[in-house]
CSV table of N, CA and C in Angstrom, one decimal:
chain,number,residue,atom,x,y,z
A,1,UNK,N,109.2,77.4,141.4
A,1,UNK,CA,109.7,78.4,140.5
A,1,UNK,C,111.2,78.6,140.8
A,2,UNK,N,112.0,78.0,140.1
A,2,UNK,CA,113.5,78.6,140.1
A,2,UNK,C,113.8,79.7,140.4
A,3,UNK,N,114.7,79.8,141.0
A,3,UNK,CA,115.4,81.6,141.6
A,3,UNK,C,114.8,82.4,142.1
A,4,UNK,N,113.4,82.0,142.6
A,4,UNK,CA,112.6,83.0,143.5
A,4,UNK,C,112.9,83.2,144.7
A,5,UNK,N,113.1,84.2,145.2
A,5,UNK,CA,113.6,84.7,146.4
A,5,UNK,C,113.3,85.9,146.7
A,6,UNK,N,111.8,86.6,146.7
A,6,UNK,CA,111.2,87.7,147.3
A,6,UNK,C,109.9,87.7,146.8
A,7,UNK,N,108.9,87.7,147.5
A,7,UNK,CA,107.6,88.2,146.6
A,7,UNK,C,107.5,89.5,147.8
A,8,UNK,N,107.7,90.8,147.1
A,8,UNK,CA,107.0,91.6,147.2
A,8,UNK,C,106.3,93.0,147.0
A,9,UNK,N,105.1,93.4,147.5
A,9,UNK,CA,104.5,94.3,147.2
A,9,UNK,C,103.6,93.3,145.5
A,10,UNK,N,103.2,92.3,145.1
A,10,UNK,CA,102.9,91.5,144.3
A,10,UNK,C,104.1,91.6,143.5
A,11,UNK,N,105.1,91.9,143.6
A,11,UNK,CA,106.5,91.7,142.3
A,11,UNK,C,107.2,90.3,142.8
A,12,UNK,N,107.5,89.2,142.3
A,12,UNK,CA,108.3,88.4,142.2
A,12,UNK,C,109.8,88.8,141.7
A,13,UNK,N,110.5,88.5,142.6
A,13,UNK,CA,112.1,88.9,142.7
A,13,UNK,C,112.9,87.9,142.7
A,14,UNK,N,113.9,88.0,141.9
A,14,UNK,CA,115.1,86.7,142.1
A,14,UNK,C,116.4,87.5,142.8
A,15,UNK,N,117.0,86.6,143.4
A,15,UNK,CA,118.4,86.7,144.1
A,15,UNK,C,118.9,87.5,143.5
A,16,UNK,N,119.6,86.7,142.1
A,16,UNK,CA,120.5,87.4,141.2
A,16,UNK,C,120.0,88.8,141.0
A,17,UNK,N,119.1,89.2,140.5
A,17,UNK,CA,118.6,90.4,140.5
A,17,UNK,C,119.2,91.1,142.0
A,18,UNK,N,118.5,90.5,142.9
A,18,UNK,CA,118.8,91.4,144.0
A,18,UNK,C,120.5,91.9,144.2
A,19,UNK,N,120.6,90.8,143.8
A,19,UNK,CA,122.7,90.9,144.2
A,19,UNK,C,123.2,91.7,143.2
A,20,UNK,N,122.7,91.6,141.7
A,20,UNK,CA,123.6,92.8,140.9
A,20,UNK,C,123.5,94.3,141.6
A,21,UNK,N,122.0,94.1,141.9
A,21,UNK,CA,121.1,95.9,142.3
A,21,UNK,C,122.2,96.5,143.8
A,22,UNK,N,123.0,95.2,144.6
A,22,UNK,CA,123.8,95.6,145.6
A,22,UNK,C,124.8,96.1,145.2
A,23,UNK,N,125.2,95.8,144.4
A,23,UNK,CA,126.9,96.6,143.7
A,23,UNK,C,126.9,98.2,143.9
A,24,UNK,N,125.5,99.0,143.3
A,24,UNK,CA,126.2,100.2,144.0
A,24,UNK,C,125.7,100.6,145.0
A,25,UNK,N,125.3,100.0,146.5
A,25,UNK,CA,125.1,99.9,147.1
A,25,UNK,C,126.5,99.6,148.1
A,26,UNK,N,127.2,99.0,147.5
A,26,UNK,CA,128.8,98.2,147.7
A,26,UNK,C,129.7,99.5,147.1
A,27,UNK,N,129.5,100.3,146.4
A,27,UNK,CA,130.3,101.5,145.8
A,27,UNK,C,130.0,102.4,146.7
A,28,UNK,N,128.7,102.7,146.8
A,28,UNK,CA,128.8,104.0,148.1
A,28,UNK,C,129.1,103.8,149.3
A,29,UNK,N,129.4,102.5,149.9
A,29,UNK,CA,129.8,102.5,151.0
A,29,UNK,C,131.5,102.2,151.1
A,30,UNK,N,131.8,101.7,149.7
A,30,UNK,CA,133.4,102.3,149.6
A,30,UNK,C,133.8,103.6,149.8
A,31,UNK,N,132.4,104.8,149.4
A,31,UNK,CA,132.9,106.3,148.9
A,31,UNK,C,133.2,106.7,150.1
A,32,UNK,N,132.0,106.3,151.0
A,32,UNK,CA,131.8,106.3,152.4
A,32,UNK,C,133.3,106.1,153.0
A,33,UNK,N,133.9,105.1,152.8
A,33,UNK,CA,134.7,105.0,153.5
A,33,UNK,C,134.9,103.1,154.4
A,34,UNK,N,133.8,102.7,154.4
A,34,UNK,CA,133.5,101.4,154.8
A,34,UNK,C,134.4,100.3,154.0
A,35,UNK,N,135.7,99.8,154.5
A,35,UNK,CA,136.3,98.8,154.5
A,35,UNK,C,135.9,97.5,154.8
A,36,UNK,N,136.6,96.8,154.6
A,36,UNK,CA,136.4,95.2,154.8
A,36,UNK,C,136.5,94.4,156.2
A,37,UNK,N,135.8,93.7,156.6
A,37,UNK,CA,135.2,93.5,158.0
A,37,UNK,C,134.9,94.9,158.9
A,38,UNK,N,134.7,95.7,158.3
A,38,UNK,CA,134.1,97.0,159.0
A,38,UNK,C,132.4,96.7,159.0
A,39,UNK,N,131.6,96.5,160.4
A,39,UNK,CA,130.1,96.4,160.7
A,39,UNK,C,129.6,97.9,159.5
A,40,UNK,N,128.2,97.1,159.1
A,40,UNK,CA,127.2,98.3,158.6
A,40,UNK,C,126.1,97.8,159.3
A,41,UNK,N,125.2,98.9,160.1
A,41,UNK,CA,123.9,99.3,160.7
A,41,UNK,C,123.2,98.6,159.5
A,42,UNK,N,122.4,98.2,159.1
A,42,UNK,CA,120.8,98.5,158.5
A,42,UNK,C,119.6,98.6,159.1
A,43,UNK,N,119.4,99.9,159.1
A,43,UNK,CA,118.0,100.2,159.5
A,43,UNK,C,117.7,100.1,158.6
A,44,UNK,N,116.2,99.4,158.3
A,44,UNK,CA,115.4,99.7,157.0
A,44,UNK,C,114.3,98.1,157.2
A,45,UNK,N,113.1,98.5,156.7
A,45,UNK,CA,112.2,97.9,156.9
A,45,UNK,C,112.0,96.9,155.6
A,46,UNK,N,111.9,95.5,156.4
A,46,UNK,CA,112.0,94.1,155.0
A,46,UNK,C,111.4,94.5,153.8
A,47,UNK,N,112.3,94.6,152.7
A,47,UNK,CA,111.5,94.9,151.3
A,47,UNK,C,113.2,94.2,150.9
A,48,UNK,N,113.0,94.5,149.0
A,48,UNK,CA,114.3,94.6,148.2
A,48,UNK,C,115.6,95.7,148.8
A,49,UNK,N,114.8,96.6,149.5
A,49,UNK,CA,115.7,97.6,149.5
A,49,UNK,C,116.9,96.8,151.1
A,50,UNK,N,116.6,96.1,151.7
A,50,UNK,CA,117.2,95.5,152.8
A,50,UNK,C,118.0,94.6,151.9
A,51,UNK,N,117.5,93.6,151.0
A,51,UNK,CA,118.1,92.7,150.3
A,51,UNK,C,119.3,93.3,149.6
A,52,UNK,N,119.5,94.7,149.0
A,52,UNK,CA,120.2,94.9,148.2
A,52,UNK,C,121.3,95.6,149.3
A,53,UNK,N,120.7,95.9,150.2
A,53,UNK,CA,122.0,96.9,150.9
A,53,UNK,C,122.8,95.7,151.7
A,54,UNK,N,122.0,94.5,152.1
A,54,UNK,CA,122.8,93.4,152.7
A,54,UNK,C,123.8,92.7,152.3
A,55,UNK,N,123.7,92.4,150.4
A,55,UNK,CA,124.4,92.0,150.0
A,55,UNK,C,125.5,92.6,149.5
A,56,UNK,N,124.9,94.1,149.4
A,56,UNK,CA,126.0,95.3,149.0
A,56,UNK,C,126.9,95.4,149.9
A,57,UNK,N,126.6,95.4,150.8
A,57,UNK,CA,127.8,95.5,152.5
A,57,UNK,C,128.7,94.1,152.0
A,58,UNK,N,127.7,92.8,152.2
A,58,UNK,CA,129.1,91.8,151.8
A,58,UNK,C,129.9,91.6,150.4
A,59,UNK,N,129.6,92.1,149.5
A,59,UNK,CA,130.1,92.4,148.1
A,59,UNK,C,131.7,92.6,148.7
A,60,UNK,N,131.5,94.0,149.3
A,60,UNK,CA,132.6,94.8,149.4
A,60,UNK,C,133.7,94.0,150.6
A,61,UNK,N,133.1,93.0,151.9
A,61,UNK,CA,133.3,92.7,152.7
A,61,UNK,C,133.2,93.0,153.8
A,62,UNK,N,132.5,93.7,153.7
A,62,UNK,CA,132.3,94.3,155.2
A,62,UNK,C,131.0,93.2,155.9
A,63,UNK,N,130.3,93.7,157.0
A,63,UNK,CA,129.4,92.5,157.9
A,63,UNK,C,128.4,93.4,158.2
A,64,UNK,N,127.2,93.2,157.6
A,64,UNK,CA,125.7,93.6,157.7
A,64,UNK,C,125.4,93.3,158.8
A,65,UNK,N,124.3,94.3,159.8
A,65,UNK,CA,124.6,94.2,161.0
A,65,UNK,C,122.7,94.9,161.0
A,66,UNK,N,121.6,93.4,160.7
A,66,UNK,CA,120.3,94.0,160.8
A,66,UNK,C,120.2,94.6,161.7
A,67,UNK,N,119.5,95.4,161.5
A,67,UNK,CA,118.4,95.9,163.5
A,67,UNK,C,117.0,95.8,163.3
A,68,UNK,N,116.7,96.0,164.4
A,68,UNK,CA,114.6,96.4,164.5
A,68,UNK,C,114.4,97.7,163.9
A,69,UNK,N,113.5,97.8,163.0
A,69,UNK,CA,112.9,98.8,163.0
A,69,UNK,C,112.1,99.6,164.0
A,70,UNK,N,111.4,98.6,164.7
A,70,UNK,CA,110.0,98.3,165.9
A,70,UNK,C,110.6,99.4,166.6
A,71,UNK,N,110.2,100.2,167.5
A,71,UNK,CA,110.3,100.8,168.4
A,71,UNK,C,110.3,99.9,169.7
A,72,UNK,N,111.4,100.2,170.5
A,72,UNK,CA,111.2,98.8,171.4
A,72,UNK,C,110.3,99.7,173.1
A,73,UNK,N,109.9,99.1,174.0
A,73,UNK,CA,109.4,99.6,175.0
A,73,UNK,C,110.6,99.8,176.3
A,74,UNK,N,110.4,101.1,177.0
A,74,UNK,CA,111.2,101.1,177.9
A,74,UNK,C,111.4,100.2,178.4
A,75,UNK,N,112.8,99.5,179.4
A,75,UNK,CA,112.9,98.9,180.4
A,75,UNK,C,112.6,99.1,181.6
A,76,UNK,N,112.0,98.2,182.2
A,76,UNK,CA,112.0,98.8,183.8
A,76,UNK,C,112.7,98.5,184.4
């Protein structure tokens, strides 16, 4: 299947889709204040909604910066 790039929740997702849906994703983190090679956090757990804020960060140029959601265990 051409341009498939997410199954989820049973919805089949393409790229393109996901990258337009980052644009205003890419606007509020202008409003924000977030410049170009300025890091963005994403917390947020693997769905579309990670896809669109990842690409949204690089839209604008700034650098998407995943993390764990997981709760990690003390160190000893």
């Amino acid at each position: 299947m051409a341009g498939l790039a997410i199954i989820h929740d049973g919805r089949r997702l393409t790229l393109r889709r996901r990258v337009r849906r980052g644009k205003p994703v890419g606007n509020m983190l202008r409003r924000l204040g977030v410049t170009m090679e300025q890091r963005v956090v994403l917390l947020l757990h693997d769905g579309p909604e990670f896809v669109c804020s990842f690409w949204g960060a690089l839209k604008i140029g700034a650098v998407p910066v995943p993390t764990n959601t997981l709760p990690q265990a003390a160190r000893l």
